[in-house]
XYZ file of C-alpha atoms in Angstrom:
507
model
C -3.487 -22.746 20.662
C -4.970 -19.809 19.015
C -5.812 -19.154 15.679
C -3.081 -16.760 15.039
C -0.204 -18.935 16.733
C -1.577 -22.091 14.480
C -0.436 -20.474 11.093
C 2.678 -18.722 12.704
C 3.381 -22.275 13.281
C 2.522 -23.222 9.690
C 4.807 -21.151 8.237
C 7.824 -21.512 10.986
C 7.519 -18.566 12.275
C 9.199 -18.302 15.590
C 10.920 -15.189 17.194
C 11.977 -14.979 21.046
C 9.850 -13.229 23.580
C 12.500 -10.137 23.230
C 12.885 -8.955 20.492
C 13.386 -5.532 18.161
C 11.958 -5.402 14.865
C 15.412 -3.227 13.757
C 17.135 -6.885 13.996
C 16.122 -6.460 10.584
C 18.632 -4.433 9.874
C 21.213 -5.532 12.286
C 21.342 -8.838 11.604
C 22.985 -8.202 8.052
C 26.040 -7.012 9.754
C 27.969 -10.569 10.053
C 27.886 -11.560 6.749
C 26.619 -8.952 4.859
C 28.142 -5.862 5.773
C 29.636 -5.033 2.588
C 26.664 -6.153 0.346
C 24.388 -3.103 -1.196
C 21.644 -2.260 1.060
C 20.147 0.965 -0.766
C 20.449 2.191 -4.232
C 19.648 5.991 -4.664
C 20.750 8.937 -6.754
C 22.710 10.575 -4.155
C 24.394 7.706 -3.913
C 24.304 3.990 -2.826
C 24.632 2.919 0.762
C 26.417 -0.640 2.266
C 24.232 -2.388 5.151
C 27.663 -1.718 7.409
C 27.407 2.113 6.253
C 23.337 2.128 7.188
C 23.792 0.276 10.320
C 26.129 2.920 11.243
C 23.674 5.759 9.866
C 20.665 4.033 11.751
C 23.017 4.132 14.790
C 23.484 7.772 14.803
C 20.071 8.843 14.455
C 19.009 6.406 17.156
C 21.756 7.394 19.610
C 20.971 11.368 19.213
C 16.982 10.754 19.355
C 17.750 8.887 22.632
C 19.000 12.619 23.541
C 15.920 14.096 23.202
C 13.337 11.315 23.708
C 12.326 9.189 26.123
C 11.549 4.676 25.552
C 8.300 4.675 24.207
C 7.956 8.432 22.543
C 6.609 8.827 19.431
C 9.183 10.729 16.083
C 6.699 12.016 13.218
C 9.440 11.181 9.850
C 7.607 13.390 7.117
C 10.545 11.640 4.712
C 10.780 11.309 0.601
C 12.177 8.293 0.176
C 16.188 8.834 0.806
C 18.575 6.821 2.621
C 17.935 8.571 5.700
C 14.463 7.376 5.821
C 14.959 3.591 6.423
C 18.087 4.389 8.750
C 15.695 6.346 10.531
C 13.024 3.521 10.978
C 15.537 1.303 12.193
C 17.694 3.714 14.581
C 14.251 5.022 16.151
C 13.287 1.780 17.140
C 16.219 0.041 18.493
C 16.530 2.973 20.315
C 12.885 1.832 22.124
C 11.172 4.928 20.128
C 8.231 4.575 18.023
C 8.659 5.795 14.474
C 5.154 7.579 12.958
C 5.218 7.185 9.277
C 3.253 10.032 7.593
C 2.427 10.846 4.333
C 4.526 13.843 2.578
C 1.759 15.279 1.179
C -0.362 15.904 4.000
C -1.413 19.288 4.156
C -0.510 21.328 7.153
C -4.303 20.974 8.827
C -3.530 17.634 8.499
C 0.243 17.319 9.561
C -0.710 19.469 12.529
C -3.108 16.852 13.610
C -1.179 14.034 13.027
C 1.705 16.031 15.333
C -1.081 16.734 17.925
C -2.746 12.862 17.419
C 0.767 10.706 17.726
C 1.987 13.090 20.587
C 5.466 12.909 18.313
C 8.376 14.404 20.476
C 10.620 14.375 17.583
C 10.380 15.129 13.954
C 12.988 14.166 11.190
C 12.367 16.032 7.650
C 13.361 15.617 4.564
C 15.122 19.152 3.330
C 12.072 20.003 0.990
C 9.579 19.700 3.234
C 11.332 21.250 6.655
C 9.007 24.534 5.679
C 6.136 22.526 7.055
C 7.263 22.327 10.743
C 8.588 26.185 11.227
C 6.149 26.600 14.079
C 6.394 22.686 15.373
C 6.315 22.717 18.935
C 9.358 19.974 19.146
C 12.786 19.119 17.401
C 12.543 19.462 14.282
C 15.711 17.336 12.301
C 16.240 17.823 8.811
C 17.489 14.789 7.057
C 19.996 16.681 4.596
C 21.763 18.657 7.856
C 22.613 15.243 9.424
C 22.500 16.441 13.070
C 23.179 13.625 13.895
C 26.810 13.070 12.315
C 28.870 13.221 15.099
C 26.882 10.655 17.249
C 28.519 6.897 17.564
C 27.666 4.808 14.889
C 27.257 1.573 17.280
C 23.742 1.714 19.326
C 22.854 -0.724 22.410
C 19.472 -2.211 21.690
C 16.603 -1.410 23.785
C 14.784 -3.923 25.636
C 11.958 -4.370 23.855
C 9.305 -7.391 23.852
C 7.786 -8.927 20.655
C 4.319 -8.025 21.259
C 5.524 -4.307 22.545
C 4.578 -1.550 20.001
C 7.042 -0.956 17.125
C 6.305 1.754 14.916
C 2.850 3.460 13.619
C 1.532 4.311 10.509
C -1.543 6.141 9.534
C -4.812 4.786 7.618
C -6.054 7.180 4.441
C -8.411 8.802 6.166
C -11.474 7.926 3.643
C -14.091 7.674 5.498
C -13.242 10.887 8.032
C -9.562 11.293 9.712
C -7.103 9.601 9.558
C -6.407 6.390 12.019
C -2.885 5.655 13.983
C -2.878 2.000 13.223
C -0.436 0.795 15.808
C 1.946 -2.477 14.692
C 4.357 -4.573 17.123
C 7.880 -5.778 16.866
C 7.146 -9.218 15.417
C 4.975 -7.498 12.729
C 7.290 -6.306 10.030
C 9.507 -9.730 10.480
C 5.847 -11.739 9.944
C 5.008 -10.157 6.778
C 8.593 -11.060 5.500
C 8.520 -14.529 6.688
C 4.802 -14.605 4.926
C 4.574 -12.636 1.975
C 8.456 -11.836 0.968
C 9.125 -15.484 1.366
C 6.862 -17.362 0.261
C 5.120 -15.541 -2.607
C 8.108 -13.384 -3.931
C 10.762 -15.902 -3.089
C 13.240 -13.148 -2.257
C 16.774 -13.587 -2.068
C 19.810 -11.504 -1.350
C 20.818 -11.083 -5.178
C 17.641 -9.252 -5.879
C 16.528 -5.599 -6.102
C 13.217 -4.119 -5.505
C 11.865 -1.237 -6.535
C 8.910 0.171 -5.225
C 6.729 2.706 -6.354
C 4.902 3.070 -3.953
C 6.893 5.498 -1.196
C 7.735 4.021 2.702
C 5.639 5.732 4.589
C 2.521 3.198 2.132
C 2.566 -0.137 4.387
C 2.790 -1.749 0.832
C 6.125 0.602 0.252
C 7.313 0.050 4.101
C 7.627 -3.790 3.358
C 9.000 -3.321 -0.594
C 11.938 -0.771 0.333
C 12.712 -1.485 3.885
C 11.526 -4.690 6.083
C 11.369 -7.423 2.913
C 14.873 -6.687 1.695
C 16.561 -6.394 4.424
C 14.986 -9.391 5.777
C 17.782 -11.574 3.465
C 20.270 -8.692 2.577
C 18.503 -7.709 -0.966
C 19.257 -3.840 -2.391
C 16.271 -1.345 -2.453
C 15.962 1.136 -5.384
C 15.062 4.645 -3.594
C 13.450 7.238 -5.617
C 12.507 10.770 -3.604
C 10.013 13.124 -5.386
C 7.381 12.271 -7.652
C 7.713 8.941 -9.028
C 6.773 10.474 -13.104
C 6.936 8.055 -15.915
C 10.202 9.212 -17.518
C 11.912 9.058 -13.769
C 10.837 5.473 -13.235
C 12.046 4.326 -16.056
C 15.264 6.141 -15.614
C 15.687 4.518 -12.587
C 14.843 0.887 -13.642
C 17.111 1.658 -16.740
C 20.138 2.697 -14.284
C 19.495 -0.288 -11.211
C 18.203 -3.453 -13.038
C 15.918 -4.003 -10.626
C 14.513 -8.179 -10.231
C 11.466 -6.931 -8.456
C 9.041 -3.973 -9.640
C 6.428 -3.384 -6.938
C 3.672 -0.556 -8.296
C -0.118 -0.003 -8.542
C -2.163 -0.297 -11.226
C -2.697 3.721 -11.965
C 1.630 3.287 -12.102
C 1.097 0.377 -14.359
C -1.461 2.458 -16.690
C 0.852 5.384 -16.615
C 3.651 3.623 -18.236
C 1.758 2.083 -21.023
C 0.058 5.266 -21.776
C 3.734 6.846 -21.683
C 5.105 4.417 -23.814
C 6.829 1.245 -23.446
C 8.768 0.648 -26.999
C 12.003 -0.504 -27.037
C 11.851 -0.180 -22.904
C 14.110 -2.981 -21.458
C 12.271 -4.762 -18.632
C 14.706 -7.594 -18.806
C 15.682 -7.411 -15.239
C 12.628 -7.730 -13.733
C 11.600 -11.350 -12.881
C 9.054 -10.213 -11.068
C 6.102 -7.460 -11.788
C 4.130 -6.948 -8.289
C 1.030 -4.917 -8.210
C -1.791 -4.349 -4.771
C -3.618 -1.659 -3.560
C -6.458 -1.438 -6.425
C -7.891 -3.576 -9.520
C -5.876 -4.889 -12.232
C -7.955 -4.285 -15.737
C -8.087 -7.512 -17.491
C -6.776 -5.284 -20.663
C -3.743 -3.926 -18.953
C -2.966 -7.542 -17.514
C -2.947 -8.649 -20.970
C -0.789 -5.833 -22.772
C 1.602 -6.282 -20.145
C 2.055 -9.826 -20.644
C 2.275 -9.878 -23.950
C 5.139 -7.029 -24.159
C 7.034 -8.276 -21.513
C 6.639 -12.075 -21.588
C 5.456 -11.665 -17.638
C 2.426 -11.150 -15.560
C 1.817 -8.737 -13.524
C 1.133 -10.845 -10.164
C -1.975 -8.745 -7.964
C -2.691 -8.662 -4.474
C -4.680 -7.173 -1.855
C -3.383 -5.758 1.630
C -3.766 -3.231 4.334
C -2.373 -0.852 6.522
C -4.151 -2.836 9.330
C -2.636 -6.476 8.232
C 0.612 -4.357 7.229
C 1.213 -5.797 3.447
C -0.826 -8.089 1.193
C -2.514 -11.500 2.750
C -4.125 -12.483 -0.434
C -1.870 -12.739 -3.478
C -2.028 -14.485 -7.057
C 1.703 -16.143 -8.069
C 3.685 -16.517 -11.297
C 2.345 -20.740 -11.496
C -1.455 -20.306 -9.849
C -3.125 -16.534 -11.090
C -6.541 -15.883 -11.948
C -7.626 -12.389 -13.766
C -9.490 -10.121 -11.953
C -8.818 -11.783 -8.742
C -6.965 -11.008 -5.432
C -5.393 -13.915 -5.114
C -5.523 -17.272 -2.814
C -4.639 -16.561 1.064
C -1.327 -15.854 1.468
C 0.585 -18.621 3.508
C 0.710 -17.425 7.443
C -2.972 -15.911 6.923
C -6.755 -17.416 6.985
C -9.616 -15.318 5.700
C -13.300 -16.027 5.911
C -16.439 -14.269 4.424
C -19.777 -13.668 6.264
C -22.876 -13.461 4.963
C -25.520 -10.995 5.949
C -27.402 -13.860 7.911
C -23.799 -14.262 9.870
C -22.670 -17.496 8.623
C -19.636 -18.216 6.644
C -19.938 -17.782 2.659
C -19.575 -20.877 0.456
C -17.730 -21.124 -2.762
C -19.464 -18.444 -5.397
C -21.197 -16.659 -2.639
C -20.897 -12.892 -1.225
C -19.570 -12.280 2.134
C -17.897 -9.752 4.384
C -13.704 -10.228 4.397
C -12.187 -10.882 7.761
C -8.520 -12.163 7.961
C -6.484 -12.821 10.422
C -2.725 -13.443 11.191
C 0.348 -12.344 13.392
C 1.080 -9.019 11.875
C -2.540 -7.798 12.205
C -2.722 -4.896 14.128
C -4.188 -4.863 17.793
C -5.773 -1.481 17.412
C -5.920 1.959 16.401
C -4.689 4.863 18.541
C -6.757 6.514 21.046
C -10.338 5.217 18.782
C -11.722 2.810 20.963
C -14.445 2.759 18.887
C -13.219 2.464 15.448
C -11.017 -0.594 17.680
C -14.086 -2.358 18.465
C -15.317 -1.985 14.877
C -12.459 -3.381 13.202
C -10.429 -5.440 15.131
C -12.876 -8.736 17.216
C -11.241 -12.010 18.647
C -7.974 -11.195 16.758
C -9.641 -10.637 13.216
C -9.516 -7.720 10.673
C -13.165 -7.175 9.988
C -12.014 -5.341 6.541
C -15.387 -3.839 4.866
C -15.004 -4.727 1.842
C -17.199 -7.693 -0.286
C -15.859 -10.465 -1.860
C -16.731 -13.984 -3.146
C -14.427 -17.032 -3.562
C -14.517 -19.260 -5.919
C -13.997 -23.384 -5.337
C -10.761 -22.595 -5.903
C -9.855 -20.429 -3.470
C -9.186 -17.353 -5.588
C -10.791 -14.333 -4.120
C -12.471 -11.955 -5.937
C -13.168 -8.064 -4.772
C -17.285 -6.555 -5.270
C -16.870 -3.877 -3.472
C -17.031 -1.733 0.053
C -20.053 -2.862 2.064
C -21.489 0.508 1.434
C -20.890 0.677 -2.268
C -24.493 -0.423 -2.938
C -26.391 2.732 -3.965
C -29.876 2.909 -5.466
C -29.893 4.227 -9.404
C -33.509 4.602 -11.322
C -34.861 2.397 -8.493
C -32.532 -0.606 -9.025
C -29.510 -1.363 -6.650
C -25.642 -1.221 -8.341
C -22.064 -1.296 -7.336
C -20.669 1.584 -8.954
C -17.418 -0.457 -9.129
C -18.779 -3.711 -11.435
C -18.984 -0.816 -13.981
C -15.401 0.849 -13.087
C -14.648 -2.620 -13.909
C -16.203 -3.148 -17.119
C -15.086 -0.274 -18.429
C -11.670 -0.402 -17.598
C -11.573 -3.492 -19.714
C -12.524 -1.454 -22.638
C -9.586 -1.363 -25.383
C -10.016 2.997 -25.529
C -10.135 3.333 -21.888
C -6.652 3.954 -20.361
C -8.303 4.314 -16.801
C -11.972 4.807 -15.173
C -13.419 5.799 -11.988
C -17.088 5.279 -11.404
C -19.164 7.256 -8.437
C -22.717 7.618 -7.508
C -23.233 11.331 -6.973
C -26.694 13.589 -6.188
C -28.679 15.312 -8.375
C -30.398 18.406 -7.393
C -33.471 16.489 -6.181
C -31.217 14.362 -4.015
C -31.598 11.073 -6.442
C -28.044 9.476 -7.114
C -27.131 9.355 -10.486
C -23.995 7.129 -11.997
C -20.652 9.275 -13.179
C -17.632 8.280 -14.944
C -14.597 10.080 -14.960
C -12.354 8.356 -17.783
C -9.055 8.775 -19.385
C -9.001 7.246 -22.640
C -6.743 5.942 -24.990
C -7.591 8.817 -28.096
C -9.223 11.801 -28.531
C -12.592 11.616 -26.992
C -15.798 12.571 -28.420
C -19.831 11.736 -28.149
C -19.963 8.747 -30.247
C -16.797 7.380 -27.436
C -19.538 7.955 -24.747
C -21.763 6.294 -26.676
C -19.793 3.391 -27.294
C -18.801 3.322 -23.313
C -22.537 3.039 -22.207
C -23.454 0.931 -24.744
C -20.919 -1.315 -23.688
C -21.475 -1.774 -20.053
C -25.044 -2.184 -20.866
C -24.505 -5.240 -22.823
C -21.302 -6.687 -20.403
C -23.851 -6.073 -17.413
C -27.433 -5.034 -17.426
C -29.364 -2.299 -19.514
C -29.625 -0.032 -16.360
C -25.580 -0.346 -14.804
C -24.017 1.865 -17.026
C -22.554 6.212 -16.191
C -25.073 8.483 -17.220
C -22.184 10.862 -17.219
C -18.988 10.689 -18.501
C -16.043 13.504 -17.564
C -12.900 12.791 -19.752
C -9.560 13.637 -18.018
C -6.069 13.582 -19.268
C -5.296 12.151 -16.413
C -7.085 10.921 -12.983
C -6.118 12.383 -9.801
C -4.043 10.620 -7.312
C -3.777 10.345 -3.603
C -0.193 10.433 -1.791
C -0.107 6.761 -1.976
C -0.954 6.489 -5.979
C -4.301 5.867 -5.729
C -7.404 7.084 -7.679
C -8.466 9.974 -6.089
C -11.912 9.821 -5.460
C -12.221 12.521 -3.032
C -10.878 14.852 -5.250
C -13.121 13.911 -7.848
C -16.103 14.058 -5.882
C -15.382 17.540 -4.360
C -14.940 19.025 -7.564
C -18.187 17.453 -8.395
C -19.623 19.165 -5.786
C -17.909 22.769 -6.730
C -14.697 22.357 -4.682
């Protein structure tokens, strides 16, 4: 027995040799067929009525696509986008999940990379493909109306591929990270089940869009897993629209990132009702020990953090409500083991450093057409992740950085990110990003870019260096500090820190 089929055992997991990941969906139908499957400003949708949807587009892709073709959905997240997912792949397509605001360099490689032979669109974005050299379906136009809104599964095998999504892209272009049938029905046995406890009389709300692996399990794969109701929100997810929206749906689950978090708070949260919610999710980056702490105390909840990946499809390490540690990602998630190697190549003890690896059945087998970055990333069925943590006796993990975070600053070695953190926990810092960038001789100097809770000035910056000096060491603090109003994000509501470099660097 492998490692992988040990803690699918652990946790019960057992699917048949066939089998479709869009049983997801489908399996709602005998008891649940009236029960709200998707709650959305255009208006809410039944699971019969997005069966039937799913249906349609499945039965008029199979018109124009082969089993086993690729459709690029370049979606905003609309009830066309999970009926999509699901329809596509019971149809024996693969569904390509792309970010919306890739630019059209980008979008034309992804086209060119996937080999799609089918996009669908969302109306505000059908600009993008005039000169696509396939279908092109726009989402609002419904070409697909007239098709029959019952669909014959296609044979398809667990372990046969399901759907792709793409990685970031940080370190170069972006990676097809290829995930299987059993996959998306892993991470809901796993995660959804036994760290959210989810249940058909709850909504979720995510944030963070579909086409985000931590989005793809919040709005599509974990509620319909038990017949829950998704809260869709297309278009830019602003303070005053979230709010809105969690003001209209009462949703019981809020799933967001910390830079959403921080943007509410700085927004304001008085008199906001956030009675609903029994549960407050957050992955993706750090939680600030301040933020943790103003949330709880306004809302009576935690915030419960995580850490996931496009490669292991949602989060594998989690804090809960009853066992939560600040600052850390969490104990391994049930379904999952994760280890930590040391430089020498042995396995880390309690307190000390090593490289993540983590393995489980929804890990992904490898990336598309990179044989190399395969090799890298994926050995003997683990995720060799990249990043640095240390766990302490109890198994909480906690996050130090990427493995090539370590830079060299006035001849002493730092991790740009043990000052992010420090200063993030500052009660005037809303949100921080620290870098190492070059100076003219080609030394590497320390840079903050900070948005702050008042009116900044020199005494602030000041205060800021003078206060990671003493929380760390009299050389780890930015010798630069940038105030913004507001950080740049990436598509996925991250800190941008490409963004920030390049205009660093005059771009």
């Amino acid at each position: 027995m492998t490692e992988i089929e040990r803690l699918a055992g652990e946790i019960g997991f057992d699917l048949p040799a066939q089998y479709n990941a869009a049983r997801l969906l489908w399996d709602n139908l005998p008891e649940r067929r009236d029960n709200l499957a998707i709650l959305h400003e255009a208006g809410n949708m039944t699971y019969g009525a997005l069966t039937a949807e799913a249906a349609r587009i499945g039965t008029h892709l199979r018109g124009i696509c082969a089993p086993g073709d690729r459709v690029l959905l370049f979606m905003d997240d609309e009830p066309a986008y999970p009926a999509a997912i699901m329809g596509a792949m019971r149809a024996g397509l693969l569904p390509v999940l792309v970010n919306t605001l890739s630019p059209p360099d980008l979008l034309a490689f992804l086209l060119e990379d996937s080999g799609a032979r089918a996009v669908i669109a969302s109306e505000a974005h059908r600009g993008l493909f005039a000169e696509a050299p396939v279908p092109v379906l726009v989402a609002s136009e419904r070409p697909w109306a007239d098709a029959p809104e019952t669909l014959e599964e296609h044979p398809t095998k667990r372990s046969d591929m399901a759907f792709w999504m793409y990685s970031s892209g940080s370190t170069g272009r972006p990676k097809g990270v290829v995930h299987c049938h059993a996959d998306a029905a892993y991470t809901a046995m796993s995660y959804a089940r036994h760290i959210l406890g989810i249940a058909p009389g709850d909504i979720c709300f995510s944030i963070p869009k579909i086409f985000f692996a931590y989005g793809f399990g919040n709005s599509v794969t974990f509620p319909m897993s038990v017949g829950a109701a998704a809260v869709l929100l297309a278009g830019r997810p602003t303070p005053d629209r979230v709010l809105a929206h969690i003001a209209t749906y009462r949703p019981t689950i809020l799933f967001a990132l910390p830079t959403v978090y921080t943007a509410l708070e700085k927004h304001g949260l008085d008199g906001v009702d956030m009675d609903s919610v029994r549960l407050f999710v957050s992955a993706a980056e750090i939680l600030s020990n301040e933020l943790v702490e103003s949330w709880l105390s306004r809302f009576g909840k935690p915030i419960i953090e995580g850490l996931g990946s496009t490669e292991m499809l949602h989060i594998y390490l989690s804090n809960t409500q009853t066992a939560r540690r600040a600052g850390s990602a969490g104990r391994v998630v049930p379904g999952y083991a994760a280890r930590l190697i040391t430089k020498e190549g042995r396995e880390a003890g309690p307190d000390e450093e090593g490289m993540m690896q983590v393995t489980g059945l929804s890990a992904a087998k490898t990336y598309w057409n990179r044989p190399d970055k395969t090799a890298e990333t994926m050995q003997d069925g683990w995720i060799h992740t990249g990043d640095r943590f240390v766990r302490d006796a109890e198994g909480f993990y906690y996050f130090k950085g990427r493995a090539d975070d370590l830079v060299k600053v006035s001849g002493q070695w730092v991790y740009p990110l043990e000052i992010e953190l420090a200063l993030n926990d500052h009660p005037k810092v809303l949100e921080a990003c620290v870098q190492a960038v070059p100076l003219p001789d080609n030394r590497l100097t320390l840079k903050a870019w900070i948005s702050t809770r008042e009116t900044p000035d020199d005494a602030l910056t000041r205060e800021l260096q003078d206060y990671t000096k003493a929380r760390l060491l009299p050389h780890k603090y930015p010798r630069e500090i940038v105030y913004l109003d507001a950080l740049p994000k990436t598509g996925t509501d991250k800190i941008d820190r490409q963004r920030l470099r390049a205009q660093d660097n005059g771009g």
